[in-house]
Short mmCIF file of C-alpha atoms in Angstrom, two decimals:
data_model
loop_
_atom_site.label_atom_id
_atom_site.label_comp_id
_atom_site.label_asym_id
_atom_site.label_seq_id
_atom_site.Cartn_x
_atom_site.Cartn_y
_atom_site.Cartn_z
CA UNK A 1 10.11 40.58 33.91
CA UNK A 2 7.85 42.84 31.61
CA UNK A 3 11.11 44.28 30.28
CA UNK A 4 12.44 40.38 29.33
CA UNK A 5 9.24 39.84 27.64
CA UNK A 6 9.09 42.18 25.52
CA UNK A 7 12.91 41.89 24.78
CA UNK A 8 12.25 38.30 23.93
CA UNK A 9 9.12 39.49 21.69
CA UNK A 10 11.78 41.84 19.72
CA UNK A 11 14.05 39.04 19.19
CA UNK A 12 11.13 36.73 18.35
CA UNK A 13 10.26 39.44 15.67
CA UNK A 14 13.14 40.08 14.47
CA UNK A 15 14.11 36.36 13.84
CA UNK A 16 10.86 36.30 12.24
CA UNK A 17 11.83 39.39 9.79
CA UNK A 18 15.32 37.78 9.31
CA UNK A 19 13.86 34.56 8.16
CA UNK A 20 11.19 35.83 5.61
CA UNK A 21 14.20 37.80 3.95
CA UNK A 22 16.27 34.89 3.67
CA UNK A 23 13.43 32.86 2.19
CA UNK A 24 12.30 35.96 -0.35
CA UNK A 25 16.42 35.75 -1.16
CA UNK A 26 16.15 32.01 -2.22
CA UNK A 27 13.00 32.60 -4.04
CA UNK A 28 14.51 35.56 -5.57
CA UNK A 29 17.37 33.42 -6.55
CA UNK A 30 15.20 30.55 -8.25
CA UNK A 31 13.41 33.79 -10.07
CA UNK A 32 16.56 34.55 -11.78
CA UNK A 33 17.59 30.66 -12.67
CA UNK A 34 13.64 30.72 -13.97
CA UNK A 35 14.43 33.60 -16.37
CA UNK A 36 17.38 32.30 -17.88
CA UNK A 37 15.58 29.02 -18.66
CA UNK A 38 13.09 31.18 -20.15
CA UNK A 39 15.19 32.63 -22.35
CA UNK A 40 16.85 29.70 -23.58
CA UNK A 41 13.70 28.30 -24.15
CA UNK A 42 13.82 25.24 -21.52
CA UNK A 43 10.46 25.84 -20.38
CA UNK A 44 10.14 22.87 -18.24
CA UNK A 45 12.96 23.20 -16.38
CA UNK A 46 12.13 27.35 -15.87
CA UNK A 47 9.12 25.87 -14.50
CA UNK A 48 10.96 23.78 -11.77
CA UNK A 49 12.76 26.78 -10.81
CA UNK A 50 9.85 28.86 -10.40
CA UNK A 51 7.72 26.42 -8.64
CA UNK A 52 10.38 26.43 -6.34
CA UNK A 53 10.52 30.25 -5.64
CA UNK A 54 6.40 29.98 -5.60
CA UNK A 55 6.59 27.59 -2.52
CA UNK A 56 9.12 29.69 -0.48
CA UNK A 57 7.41 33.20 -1.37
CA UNK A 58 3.92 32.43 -3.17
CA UNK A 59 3.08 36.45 -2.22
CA UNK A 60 6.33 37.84 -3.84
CA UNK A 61 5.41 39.98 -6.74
CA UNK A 62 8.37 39.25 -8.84
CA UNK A 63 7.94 35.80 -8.08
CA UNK A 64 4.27 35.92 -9.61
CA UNK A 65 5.29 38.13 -12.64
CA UNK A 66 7.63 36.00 -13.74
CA UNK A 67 4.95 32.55 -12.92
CA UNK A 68 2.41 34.59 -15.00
CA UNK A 69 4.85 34.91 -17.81
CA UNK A 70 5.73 31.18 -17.81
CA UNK A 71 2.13 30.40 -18.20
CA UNK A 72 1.39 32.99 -20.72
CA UNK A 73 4.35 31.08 -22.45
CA UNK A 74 2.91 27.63 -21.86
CA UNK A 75 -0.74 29.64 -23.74
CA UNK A 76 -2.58 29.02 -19.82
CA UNK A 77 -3.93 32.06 -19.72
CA UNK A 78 -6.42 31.92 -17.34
CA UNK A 79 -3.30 30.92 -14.93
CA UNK A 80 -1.15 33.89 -16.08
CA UNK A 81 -3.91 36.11 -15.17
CA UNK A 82 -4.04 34.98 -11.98
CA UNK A 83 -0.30 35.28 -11.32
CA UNK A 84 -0.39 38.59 -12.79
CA UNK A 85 -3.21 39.67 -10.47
CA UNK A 86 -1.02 38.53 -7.46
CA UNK A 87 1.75 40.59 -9.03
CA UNK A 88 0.32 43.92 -9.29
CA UNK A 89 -1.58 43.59 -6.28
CA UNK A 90 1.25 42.80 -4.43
CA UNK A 91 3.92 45.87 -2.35
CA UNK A 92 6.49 46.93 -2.53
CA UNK A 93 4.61 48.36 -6.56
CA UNK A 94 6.04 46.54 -8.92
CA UNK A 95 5.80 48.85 -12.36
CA UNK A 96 7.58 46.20 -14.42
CA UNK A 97 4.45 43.75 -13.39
CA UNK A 98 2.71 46.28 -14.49
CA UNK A 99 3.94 46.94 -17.66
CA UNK A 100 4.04 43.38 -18.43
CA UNK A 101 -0.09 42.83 -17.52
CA UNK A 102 -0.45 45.61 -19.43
CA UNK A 103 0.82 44.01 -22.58
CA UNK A 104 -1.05 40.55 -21.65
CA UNK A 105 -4.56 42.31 -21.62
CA UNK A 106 -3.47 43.93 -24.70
CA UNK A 107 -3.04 40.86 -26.56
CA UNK A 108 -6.64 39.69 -25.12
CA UNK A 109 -7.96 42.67 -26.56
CA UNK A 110 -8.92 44.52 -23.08
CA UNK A 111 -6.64 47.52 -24.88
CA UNK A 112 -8.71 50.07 -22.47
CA UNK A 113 -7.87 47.54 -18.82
CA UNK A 114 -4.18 47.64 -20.76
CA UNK A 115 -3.80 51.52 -20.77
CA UNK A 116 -4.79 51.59 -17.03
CA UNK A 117 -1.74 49.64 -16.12
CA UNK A 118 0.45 51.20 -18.69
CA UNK A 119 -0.02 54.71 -17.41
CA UNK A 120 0.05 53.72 -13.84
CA UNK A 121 3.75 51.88 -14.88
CA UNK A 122 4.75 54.97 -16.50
CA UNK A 123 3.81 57.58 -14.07
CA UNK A 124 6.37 55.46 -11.54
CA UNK A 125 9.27 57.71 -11.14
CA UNK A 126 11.69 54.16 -10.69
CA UNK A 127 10.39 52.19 -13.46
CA UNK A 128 13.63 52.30 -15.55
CA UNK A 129 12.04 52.10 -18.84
CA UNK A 130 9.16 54.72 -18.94
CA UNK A 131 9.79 55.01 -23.51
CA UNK A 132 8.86 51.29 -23.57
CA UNK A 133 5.66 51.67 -21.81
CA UNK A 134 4.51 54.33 -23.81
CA UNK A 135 5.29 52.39 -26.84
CA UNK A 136 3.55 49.50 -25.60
CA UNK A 137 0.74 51.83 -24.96
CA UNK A 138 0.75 53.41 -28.63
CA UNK A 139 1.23 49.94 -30.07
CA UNK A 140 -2.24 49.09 -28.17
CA UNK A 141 -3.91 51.56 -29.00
CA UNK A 142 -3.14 50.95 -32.95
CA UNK A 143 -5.42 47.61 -32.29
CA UNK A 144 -8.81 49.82 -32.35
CA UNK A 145 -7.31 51.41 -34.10
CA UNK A 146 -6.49 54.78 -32.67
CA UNK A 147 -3.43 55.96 -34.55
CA UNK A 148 -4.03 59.89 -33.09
CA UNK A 149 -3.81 58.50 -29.53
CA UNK A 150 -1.46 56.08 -30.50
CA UNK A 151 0.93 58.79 -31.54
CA UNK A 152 1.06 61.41 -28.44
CA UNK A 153 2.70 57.45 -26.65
CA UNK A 154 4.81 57.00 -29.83
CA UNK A 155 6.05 60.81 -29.44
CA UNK A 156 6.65 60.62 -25.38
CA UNK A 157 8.30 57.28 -26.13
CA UNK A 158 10.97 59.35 -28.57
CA UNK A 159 11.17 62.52 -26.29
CA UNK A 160 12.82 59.58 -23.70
CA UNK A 161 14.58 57.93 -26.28
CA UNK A 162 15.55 59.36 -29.70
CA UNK A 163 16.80 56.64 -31.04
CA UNK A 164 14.07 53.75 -29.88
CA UNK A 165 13.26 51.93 -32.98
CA UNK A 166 9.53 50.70 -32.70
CA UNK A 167 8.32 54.39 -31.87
CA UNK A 168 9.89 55.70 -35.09
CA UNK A 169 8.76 52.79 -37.20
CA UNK A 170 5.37 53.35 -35.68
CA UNK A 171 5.27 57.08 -36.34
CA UNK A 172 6.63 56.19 -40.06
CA UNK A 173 3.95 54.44 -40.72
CA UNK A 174 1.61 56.80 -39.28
CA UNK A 175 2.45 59.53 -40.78
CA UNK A 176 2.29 57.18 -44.40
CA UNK A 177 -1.38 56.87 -43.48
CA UNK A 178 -1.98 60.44 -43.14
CA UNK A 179 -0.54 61.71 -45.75
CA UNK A 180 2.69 63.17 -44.56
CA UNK A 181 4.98 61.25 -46.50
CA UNK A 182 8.05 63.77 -45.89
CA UNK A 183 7.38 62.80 -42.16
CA UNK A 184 7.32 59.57 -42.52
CA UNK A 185 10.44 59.05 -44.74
CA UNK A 186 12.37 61.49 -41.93
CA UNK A 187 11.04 58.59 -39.38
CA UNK A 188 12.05 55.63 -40.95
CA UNK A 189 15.45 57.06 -42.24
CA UNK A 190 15.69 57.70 -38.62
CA UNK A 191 15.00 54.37 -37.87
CA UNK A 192 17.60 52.97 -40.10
CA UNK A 193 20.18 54.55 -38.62
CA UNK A 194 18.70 53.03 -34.97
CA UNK A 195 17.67 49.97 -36.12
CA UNK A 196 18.89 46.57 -38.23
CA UNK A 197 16.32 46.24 -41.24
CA UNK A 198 13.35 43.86 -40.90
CA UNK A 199 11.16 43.25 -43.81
CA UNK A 200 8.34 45.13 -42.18
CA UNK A 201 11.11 48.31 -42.21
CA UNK A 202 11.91 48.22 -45.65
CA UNK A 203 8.43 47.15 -47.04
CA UNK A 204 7.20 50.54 -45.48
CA UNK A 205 10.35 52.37 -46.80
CA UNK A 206 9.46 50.79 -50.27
CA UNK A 207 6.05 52.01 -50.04
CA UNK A 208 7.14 55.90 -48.56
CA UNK A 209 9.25 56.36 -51.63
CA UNK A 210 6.57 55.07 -53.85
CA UNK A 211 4.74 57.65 -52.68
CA UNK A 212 7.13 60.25 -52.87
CA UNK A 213 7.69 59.07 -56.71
CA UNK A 214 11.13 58.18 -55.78
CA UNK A 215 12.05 55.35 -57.88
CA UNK A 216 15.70 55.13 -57.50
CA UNK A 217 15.16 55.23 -53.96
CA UNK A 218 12.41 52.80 -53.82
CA UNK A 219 14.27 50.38 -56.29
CA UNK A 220 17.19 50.86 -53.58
CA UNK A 221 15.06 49.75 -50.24
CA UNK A 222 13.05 46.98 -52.73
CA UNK A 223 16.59 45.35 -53.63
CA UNK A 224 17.45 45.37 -50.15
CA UNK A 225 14.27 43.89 -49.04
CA UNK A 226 15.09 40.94 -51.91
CA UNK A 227 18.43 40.42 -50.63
CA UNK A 228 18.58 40.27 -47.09
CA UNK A 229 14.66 38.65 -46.62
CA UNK A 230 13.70 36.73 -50.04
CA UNK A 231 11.46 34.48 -48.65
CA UNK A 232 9.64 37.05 -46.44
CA UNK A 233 5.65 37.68 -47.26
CA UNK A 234 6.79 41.27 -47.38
CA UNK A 235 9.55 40.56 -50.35
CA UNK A 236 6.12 38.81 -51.97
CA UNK A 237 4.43 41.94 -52.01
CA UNK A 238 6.69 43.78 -53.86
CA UNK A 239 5.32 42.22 -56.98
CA UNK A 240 1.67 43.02 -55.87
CA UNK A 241 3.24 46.72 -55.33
CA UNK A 242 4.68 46.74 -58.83
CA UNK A 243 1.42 45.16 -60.77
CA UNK A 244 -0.72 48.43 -58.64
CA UNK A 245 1.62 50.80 -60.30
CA UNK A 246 1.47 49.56 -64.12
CA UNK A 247 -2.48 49.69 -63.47
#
């Protein structure tokens, strides 16, 4: 008889285990129809989708990230905190839910709360993108502003991944503030050949070759700038850039 029982509490368990995976499989499911509407910018309809998954598996930490993004979306941030807090509180650890809280309290200026999370995402040996951590965590850190900080992330961030474009437009435009304009104009050249240009790019190119007293050069990234972005605040201060030099 004791031997039934505690068959029957194994099976009892075990039915119990089965059915919590299948409903963390249909929330997991609704996650992924969420993120697409996301994407696509249906945010009512993402919402649906992710209210469902947050009935079936209200503890699941991808299931909370991706609420807390949502609401950061919809600007409730008080309920994106709390969906993030559920998220990185959560197991199995979740270093993308990290990552992503990191980047939240950056934006609501807790930069020092933001590096916590950033280094605890990129000390995770599975997080699959440690380089965009770090330069989330340099880009932070450029809010104080603490460019020297800012730089060892920008420079682990590279060491990953030569070619990411945001650390070398970062470290471009670092080095430009410090003085060591050969630096810089090896960065963003770098970044060019990484990258698509952006106004911000070639505005700082513009303004490394300036310094360099490169004219044809600078005339080269300036006519760019024109061209591809005419309307662009940067393209405006071109003229501001070319009035500072005739004074």
């Amino acid at each position: 008889m004791l031997l039934c029982a505690a068959l029957a509490g194994c099976a009892s368990s075990a039915e119990r285990q089965a059915e919590q995976e299948k409903l963390i499989r249909r929330a997991e499911t609704h996650v992924l129809l969420g993120s697409g509407y996301m994407r696509r910018g249906q945010l009512d309809v993402a919402k649906q989708e992710l209210d469902k998954a947050y009935d079936l598996a209200p503890n699941n930490s991808q299931v909370n990230s991706m609420m807390a993004l949502l609401q950061w979306r919809l600007n409730n941030p008080d309920e994106a905190a709390r969906h993030f807090r559920k998220a990185v509180a959560a197991e199995p650890p979740n270093p993308e839910a990290w990552n992503n809280y990191g980047v939240f309290l950056c934006e609501r200026g807790k930069i020092d709360e933001a590096l916590t999370w950033f280094q605890k995402a990129a000390a995770n040996a599975f997080y699959r993108t440690p380089e965009e951590v770090n330069l989330n965590a340099g880009v932070c850190l450029m809010k104080k502003p603490a460019p020297t900080v800012a730089e060892k992330y920008f420079r682990e961030a590279l060491r990953i991944n030569p070619r990411l474009p945001g650390a070398l437009y970062q470290l471009a435009k670092i080095s430009l503030d410090s003085g060591q304009v050969l630096s810089a104009r090896g960065f963003i050249e770098r970044y060019f050949q990484a990258a698509e240009d952006t106004p911000e790019s070639l505005l700082l190119a513009v303004k490394i070759e300036r310094a360099l007293y490169n004219k044809n050069a600078e005339a080269s990234y300036a006519l760019r700038l024109r061209g591809k972005f005419p309307t662009s605040p940067e393209a405006g201060q071109l003229q501001t850039l070319s009035g500072a030099r005739k004074k």
